XYZ file of C-alpha atoms in Angstrom:
553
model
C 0.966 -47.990 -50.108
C 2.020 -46.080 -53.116
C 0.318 -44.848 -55.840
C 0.289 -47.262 -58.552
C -0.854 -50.172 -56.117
C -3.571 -47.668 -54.349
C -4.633 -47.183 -57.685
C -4.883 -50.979 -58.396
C -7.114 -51.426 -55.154
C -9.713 -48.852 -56.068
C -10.092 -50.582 -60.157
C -10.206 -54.210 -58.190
C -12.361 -53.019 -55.429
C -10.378 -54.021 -52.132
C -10.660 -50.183 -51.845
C -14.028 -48.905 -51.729
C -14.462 -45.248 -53.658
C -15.312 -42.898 -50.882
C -12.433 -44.693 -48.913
C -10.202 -43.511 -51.884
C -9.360 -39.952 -50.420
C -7.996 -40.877 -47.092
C -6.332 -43.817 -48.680
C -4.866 -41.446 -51.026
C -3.578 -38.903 -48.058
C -2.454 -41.409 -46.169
C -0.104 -43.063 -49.221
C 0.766 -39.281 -49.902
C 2.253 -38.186 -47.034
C 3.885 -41.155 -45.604
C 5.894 -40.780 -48.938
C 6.539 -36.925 -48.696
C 7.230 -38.484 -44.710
C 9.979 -40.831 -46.088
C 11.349 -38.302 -48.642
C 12.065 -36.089 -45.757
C 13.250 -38.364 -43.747
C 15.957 -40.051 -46.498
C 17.178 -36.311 -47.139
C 17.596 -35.572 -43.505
C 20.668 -37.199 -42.249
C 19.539 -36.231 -38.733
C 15.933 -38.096 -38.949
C 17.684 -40.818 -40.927
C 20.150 -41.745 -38.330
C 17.920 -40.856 -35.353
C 17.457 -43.692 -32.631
C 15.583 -43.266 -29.574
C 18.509 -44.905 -27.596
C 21.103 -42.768 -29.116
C 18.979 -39.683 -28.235
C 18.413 -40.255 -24.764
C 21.857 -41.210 -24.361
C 22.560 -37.837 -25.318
C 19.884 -36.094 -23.485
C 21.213 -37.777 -20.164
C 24.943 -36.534 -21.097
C 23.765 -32.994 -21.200
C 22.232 -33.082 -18.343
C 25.051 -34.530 -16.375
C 27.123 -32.011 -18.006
C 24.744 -29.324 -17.261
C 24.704 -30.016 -13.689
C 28.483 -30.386 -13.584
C 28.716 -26.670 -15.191
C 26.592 -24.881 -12.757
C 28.156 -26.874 -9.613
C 31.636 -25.119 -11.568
C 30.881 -21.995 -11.862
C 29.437 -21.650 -8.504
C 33.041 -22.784 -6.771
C 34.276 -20.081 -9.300
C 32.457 -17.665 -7.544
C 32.987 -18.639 -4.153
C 36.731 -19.160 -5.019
C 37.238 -15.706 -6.697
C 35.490 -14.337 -3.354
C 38.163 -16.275 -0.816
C 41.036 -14.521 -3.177
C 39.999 -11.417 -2.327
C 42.394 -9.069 -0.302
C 41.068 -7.938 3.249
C 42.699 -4.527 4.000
C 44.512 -4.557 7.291
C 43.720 -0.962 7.862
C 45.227 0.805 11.183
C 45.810 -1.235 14.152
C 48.226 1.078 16.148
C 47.474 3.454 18.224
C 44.429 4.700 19.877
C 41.740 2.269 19.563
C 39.493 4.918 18.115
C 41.785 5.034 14.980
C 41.150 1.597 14.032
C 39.834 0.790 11.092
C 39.135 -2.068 8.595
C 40.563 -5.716 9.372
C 42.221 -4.508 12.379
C 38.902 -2.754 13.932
C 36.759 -5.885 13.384
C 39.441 -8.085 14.701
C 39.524 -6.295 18.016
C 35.855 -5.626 18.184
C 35.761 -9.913 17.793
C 37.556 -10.171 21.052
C 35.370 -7.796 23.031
C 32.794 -9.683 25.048
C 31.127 -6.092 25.602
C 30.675 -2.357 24.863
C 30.764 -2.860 20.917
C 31.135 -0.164 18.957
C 27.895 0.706 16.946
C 27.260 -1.252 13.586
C 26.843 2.402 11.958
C 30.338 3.312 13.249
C 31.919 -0.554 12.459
C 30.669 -0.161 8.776
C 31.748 3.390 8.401
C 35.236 2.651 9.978
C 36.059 -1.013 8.187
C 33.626 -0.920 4.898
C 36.242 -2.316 2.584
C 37.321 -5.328 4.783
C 33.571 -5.941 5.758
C 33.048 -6.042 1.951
C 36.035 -8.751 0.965
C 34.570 -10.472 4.329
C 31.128 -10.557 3.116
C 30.219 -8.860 -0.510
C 26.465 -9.622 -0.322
C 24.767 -7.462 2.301
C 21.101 -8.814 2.671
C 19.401 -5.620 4.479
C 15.349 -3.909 4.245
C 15.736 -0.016 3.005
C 15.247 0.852 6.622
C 18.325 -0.649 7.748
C 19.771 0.539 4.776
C 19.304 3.737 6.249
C 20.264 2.952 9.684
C 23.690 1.150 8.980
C 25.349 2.978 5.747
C 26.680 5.853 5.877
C 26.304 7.918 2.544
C 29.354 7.859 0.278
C 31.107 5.153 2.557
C 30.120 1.814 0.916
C 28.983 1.622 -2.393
C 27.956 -1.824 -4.011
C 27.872 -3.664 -7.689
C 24.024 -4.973 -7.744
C 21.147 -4.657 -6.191
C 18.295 -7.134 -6.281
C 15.378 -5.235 -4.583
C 12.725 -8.471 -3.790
C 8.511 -7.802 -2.752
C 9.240 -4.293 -4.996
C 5.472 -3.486 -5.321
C 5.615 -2.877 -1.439
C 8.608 -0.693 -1.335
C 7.668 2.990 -1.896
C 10.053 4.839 -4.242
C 11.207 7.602 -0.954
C 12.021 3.865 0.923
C 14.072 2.595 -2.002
C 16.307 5.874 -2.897
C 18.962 5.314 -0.311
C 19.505 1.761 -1.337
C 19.827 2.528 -5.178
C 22.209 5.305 -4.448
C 24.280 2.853 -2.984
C 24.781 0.764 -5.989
C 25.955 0.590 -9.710
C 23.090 -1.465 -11.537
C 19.401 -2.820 -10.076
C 17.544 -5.331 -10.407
C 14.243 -4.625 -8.945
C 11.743 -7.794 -8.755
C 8.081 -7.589 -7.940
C 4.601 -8.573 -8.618
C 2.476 -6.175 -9.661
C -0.441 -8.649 -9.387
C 0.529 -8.698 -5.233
C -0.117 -5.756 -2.576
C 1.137 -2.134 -3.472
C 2.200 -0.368 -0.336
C 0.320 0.513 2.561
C -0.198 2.763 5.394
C -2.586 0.033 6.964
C -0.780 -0.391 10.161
C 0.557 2.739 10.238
C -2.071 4.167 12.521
C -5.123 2.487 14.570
C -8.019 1.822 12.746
C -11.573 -0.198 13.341
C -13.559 -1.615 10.992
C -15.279 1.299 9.901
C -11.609 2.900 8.947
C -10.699 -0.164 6.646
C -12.741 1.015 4.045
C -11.527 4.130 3.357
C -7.383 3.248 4.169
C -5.867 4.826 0.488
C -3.960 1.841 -0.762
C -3.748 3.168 -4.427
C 0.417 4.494 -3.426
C 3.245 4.047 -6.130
C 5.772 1.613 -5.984
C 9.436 1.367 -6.916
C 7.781 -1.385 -8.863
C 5.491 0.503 -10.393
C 7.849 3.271 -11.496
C 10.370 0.262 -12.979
C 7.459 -1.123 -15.086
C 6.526 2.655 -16.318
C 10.325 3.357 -18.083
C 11.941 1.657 -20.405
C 13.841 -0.647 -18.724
C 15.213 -4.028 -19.413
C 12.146 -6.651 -18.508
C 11.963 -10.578 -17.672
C 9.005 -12.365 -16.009
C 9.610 -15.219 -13.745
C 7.059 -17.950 -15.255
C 7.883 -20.803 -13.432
C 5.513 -21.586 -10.477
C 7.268 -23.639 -7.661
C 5.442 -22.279 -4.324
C 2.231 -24.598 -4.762
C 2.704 -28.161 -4.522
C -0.414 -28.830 -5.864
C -1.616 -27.593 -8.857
C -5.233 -26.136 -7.486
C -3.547 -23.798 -5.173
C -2.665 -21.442 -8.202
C -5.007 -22.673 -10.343
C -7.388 -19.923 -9.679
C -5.198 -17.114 -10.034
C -3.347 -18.638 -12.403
C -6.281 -18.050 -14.340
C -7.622 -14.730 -13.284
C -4.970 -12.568 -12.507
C -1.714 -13.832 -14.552
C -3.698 -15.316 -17.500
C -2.439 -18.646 -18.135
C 0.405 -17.761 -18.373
C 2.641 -19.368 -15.030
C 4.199 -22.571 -15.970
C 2.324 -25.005 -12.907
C 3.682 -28.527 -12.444
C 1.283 -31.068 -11.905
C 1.329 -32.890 -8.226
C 0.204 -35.531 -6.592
C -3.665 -35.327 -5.188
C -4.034 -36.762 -1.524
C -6.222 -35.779 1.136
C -3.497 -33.501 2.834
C -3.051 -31.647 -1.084
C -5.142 -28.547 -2.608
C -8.061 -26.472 -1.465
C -10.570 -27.477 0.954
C -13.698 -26.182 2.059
C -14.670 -25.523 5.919
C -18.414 -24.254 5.901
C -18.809 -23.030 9.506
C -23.222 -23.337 10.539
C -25.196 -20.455 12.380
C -22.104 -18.367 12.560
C -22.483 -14.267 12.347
C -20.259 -10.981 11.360
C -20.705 -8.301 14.519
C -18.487 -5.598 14.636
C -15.372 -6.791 12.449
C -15.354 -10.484 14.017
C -17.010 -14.049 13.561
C -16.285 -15.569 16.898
C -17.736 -19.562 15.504
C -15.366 -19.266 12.569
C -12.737 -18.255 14.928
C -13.357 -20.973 17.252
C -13.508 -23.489 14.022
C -10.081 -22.296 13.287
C -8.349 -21.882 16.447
C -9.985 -25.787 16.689
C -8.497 -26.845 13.749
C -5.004 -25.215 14.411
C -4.759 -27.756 17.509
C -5.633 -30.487 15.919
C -3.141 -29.800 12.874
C -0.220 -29.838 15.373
C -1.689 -33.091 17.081
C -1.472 -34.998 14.279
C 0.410 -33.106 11.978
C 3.096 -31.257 13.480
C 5.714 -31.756 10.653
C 3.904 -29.470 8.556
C 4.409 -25.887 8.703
C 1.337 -23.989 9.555
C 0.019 -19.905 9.041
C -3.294 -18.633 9.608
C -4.512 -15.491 7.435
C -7.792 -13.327 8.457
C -9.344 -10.915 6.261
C -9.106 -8.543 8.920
C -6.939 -7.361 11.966
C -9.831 -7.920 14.221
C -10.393 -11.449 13.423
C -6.753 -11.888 13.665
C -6.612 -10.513 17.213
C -9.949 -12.713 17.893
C -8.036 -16.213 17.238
C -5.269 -14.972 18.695
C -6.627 -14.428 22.091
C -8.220 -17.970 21.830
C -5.098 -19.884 21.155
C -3.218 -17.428 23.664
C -3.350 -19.958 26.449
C -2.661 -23.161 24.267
C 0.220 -21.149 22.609
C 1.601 -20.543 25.817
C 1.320 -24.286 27.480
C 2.548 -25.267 24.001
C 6.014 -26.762 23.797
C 8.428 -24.430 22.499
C 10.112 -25.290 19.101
C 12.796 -24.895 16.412
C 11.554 -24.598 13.413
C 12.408 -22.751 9.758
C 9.003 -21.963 9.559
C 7.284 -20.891 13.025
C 2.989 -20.532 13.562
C 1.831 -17.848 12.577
C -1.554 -15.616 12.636
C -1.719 -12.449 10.395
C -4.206 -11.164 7.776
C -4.577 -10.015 4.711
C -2.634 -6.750 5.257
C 0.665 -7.905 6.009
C 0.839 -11.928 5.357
C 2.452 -11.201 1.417
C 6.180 -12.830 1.575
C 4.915 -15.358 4.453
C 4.445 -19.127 2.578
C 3.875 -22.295 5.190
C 2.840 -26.004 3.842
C -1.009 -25.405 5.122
C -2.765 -21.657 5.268
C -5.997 -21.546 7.217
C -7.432 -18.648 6.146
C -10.542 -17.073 7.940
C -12.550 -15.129 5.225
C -14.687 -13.506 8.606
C -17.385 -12.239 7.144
C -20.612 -13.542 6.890
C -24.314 -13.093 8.538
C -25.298 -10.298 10.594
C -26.823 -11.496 13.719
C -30.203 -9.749 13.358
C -31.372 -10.157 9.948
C -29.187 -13.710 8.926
C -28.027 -12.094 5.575
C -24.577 -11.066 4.912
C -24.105 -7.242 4.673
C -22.389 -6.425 1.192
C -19.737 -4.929 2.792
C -15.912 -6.392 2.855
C -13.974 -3.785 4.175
C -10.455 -3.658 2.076
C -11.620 -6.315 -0.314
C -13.971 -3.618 -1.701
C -11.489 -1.208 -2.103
C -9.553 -0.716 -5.884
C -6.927 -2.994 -4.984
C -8.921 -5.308 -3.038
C -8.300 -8.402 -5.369
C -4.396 -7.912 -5.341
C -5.188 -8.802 -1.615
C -6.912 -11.724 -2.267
C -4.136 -12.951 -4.575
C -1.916 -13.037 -2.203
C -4.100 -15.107 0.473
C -4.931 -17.351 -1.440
C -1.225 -17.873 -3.026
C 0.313 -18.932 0.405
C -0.182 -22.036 1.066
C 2.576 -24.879 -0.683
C 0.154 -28.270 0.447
C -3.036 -27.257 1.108
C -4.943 -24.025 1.592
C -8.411 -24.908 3.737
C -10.924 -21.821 4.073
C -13.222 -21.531 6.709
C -16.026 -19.335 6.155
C -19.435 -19.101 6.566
C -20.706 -17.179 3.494
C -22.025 -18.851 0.456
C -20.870 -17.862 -3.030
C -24.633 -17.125 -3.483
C -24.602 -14.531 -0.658
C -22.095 -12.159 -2.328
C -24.470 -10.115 -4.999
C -22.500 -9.051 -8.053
C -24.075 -5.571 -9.636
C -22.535 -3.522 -12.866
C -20.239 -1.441 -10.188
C -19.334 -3.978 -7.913
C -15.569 -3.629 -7.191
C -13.274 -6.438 -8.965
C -12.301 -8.083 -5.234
C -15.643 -8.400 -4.060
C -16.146 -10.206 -8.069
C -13.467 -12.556 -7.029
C -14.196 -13.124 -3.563
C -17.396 -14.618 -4.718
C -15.747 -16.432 -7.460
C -13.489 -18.029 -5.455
C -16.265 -19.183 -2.684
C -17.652 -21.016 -5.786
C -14.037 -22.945 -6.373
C -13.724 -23.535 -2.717
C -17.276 -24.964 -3.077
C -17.201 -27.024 -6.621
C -13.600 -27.663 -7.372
C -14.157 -26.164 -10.665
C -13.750 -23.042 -12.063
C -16.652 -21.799 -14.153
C -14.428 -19.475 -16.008
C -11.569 -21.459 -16.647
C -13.888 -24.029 -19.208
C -10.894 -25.778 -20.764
C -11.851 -29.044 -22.742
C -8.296 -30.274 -22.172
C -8.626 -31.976 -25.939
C -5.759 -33.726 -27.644
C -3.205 -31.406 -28.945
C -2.313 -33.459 -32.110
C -3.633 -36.720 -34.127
C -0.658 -38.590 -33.048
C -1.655 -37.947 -29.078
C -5.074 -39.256 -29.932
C -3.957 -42.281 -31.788
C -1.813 -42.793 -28.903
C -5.065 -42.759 -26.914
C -6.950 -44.786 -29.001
C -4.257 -47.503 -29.242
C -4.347 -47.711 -25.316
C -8.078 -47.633 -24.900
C -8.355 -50.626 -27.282
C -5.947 -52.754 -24.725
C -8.224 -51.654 -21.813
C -6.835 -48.624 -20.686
C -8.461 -45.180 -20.447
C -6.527 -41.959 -21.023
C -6.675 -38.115 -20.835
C -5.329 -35.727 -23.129
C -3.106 -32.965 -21.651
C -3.039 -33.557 -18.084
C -2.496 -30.696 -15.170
C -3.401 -26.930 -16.017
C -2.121 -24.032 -18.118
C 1.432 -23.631 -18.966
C 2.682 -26.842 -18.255
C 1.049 -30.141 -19.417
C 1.663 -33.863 -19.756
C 0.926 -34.853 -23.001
C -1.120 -38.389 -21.846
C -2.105 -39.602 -18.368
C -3.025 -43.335 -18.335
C -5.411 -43.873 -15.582
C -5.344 -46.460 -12.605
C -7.765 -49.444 -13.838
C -9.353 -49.615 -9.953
C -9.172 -46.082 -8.694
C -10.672 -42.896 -10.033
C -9.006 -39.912 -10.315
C -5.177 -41.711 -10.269
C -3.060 -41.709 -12.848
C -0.025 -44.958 -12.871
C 1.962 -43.316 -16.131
C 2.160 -39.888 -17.795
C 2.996 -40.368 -21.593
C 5.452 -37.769 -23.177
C 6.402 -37.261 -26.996
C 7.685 -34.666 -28.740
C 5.164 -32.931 -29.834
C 3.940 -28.823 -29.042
C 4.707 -28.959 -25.378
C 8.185 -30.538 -26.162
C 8.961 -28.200 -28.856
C 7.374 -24.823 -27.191
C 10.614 -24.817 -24.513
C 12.310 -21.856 -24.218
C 15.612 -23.539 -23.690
C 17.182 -27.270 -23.725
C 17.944 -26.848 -20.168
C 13.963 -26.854 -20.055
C 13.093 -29.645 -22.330
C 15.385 -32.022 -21.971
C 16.778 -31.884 -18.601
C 14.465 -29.368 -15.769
C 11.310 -30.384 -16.967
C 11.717 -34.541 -16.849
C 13.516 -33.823 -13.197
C 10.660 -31.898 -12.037
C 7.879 -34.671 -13.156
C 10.228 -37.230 -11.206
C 10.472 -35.424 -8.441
C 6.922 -34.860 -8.301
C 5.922 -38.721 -8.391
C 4.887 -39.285 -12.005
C 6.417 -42.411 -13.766
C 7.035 -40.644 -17.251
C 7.647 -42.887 -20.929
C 8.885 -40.986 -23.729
C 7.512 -41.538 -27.411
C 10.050 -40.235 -30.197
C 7.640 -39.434 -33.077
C 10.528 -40.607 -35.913
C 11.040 -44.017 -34.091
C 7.553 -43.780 -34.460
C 6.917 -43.608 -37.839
C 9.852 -46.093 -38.402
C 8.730 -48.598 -36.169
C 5.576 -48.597 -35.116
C 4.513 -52.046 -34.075
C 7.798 -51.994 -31.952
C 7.017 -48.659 -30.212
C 3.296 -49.828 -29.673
C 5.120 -53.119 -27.960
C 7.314 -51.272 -25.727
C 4.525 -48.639 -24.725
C 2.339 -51.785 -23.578
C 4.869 -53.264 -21.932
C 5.732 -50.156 -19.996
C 2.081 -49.853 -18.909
C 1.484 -53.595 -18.231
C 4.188 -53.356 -16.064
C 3.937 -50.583 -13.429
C 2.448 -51.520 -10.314
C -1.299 -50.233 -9.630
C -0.078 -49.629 -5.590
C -1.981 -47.070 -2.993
C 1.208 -44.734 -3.681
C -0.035 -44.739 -7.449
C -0.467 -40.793 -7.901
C -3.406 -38.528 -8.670
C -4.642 -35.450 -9.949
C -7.172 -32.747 -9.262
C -6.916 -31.166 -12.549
C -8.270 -34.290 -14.576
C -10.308 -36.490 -13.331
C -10.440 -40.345 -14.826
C -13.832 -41.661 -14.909
């Protein structure tokens, strides 16, 4: 409506004089909206077809230029020359091509590795130019000044003391040292025998090649993008209370096998650094997970060593009558100490402590948890699991009193009881509101047909825009709306938007439509027509996905 005739409807009265402001913004900026749009050439001549037509060619192109430069690499590797070295002679004077050659055809009495990598470093090199080796064998294998390397990637850095690292970085040009420090610094834990009593005063507060990387200068990049967790609650929590929001987290589909659970374990007591009913529960549980799901991978994590040692001697005999099997990802049981770099599809994890036997109330005491760096423990516990993580304790969040100097792990440890126990964070109070007007009269256009929606589905750093939820099943979505709004326009690359981010959705079960916000404003009724249809027609099946993070009501 433009001016003159807005002005016509407020003399004759079609437009009632309080309605005359909006009327008045709306007339004004759909013209500034048109303006733009006739001096644009690129708005002017957009079409949703001829955008995603060009979306799907970059990403076939992108694909093809990765899949090309990687048989670059591995060509330029099979064109390099493999020194022939000395083949004459006494076998001791052997060396490169002609030493491994002949140590290939021995079915015995091979020469050390130390020696073979000493003797034939440059042919080993052209054979194989990535060496993947822990500082120890670093130490073991090289011998100083005979092999030298491009790059190093140093992986789990906040574990590695500096004295481990040195030999490793003298070997090499340039480093790249990746770590979290969020995640376990090193440890002497298991390098002497300790009880219960000795947890609490192991010194875990050590340095870290890490740490001394993040004190310099150095060149910096954080890894944002959360894979690990293939449901979002699994790193909800410390999404939220150790990285900040700030890990992109993919929403995933919510079935009974997905998330956290809760195992609350009756009448069962702490005595001297075990909990033999919780162990039971989960040494109970780990059968039954193999009988009738023995496709997924499966690790058990204890608080302590103790209640490690406790469920293993219960499942000694089953592990032993047990079938043995191939698999990637083997069983097993470890604690807190030493279970960072370990990931499985399930986690049990034993959280051991809980009444003492005499009085029924649980002893504020929580060995390493209490320590400085007790909740970088937790973090990683809690972060193993890529299905489900199900936690068998028998403490109540209530049980765990939080004073002024109560240690942060203890803080979280109680925290975290009361996510096990709610599915809801009590810190983490997002509204999850629409981002824009144009999201909510999305909403509202769907709502009038019948449908209900939520605004900005799945949990910090990664969104979808509108979920349309299943008309006969709560807490399921059928279609995840995108447009391109903050979330679209917030990417840090195209790559991202327009390519990784709809493949990842897929891939994760969501059924995703795309709203362009100039075909939009062009054509509304038309968009409208084709978002109903779109929703009218997907199927409302069982395999229909769902959500933790949102609920539909």
């Amino acid at each position: 409506m433009g001016l003159e005739k807005l002005t016509e409807a407020i003399i004759t009265r079609k437009i009632q004089p309080s309605q005359a402001p909006l009327h008045f913004q709306y007339a004004f900026y759909q013209g500034m909206a048109r303006e733009l749009i006739r001096e644009h050439a690129i708005l002017a001549n957009f079409t949703r077809s001829g955008y995603e037509n060009l979306r799907q060619r970059f990403a076939e192109l992108d694909k093809k230029r990765l899949k090309a430069t990687r048989q670059q690499i591995a060509y330029q590797a099979a064109q390099r020359t493999i020194p022939q070295g000395n083949g004459t002679g006494r076998v001791s004077t052997f060396t490169e091509k002609c030493l491994i050659v002949h140590e290939l055809n021995k079915k015995r009495r091979h020469i050390p590795i130390r020696q073979l990598v000493r003797r034939a470093s440059q042919a080993l090199q052209a054979l194989k130019p990535c060496f993947m080796m822990s500082p120890l064998s670093v130490a073991q294998y090289l011998v100083p000044g005979q092999i030298e390397f491009d790059l190093l990637i140093m992986d789990e850095a906040s574990q590695v003391r500096p004295e481990d690292a040195l030999g490793a970085i003298a070997r090499c040009q340039q480093i790249v040292i990746v770590g979290d420090p969020k995640q376990l610094p090193p440890s002497q834990f298991f390098e002497r025998l300790v009880n219960e009593e000795d947890e609490d005063t192991i010194f875990d507060g050590q340095e870290s090649i890490l740490d001394i990387a993040l004190s310099t200068s150095y060149q910096r990049g954080r890894l944002r993008w959360h894979y690990r967790s293939e449901h979002e609650s699994l790193i909800a929590f410390s999404n939220h209370h150790f990285y900040n929001d700030e890990l992109v987290v993919f929403p995933a589909p919510q079935t009974q096998a997905h998330g956290v659970q809760l195992n609350y374990v009756e009448n069962a007591t702490y005595f001297k650094g075990r909990n033999l009913k919780e162990a039971e529960a989960v040494a109970a549980a780990v059968k039954a997970h193999f009988r009738n799901t023995p496709h997924l991978s499966l690790g058990v994590a204890t608080f302590n060593s103790q209640q490690q040692e406790l469920i293993a001697e219960l499942l000694d005999k089953w592990r032993e009558a047990r079938t043995s099997e191939e698999s990637a990802e083997p069983f097993f049981i470890k604690n807190l100490e030493n279970v960072q770099g370990d990931e499985r599809d399930v986690i049990f994890v034993s959280s051991t402590y809980g009444p003492e036997p005499d009085t029924g109330r649980v002893f504020q005491r929580f060995g390493p948890i209490s320590r400085d760096m007790g909740w970088r423990r937790l973090n990683v516990i809690f972060s193993r699991a890529k299905k489900r993580l199900e936690l068998f304790t028998s403490m109540r969040s209530s049980d765990i009193q939080i004073k002024k100097d109560t240690k942060r792990g203890v803080q979280i440890l109680k925290k975290y009881l009361e996510y096990a126990e709610t599915g809801y964070d009590a810190n983490n109070m997002n509204d999850k509101k629409a981002n824009s007007d144009f999201e909510i009269a999305i909403c509202k256009i769907l709502e009038k047909e019948g449908y209900q929606t939520e605004p900005q589905v799945g949990v910090a750093g990664f969104r979808i825009d509108i979920g349309v939820c299943h008309p006969d099943k709560p807490n399921e979505y059928i279609l995840g709306i995108e447009y391109d709004g903050a979330n679209y326009h917030s990417a840090k690359s195209v790559r991202d938007r327009d390519r990784l981010r709809q493949e990842i959705l897929e891939r994760k079960g969501w059924k995703i439509h795309r709203i362009w916000s100039v075909d939009w404003f062009k054509n509304r009724e038309g968009e409208i027509e084709r978002l109903l249809q779109v929703v009218q027609g997907t199927p409302c099946t069982p395999d229909s996905r769902s959500f933790a993070s949102q609920k539909c009501h």
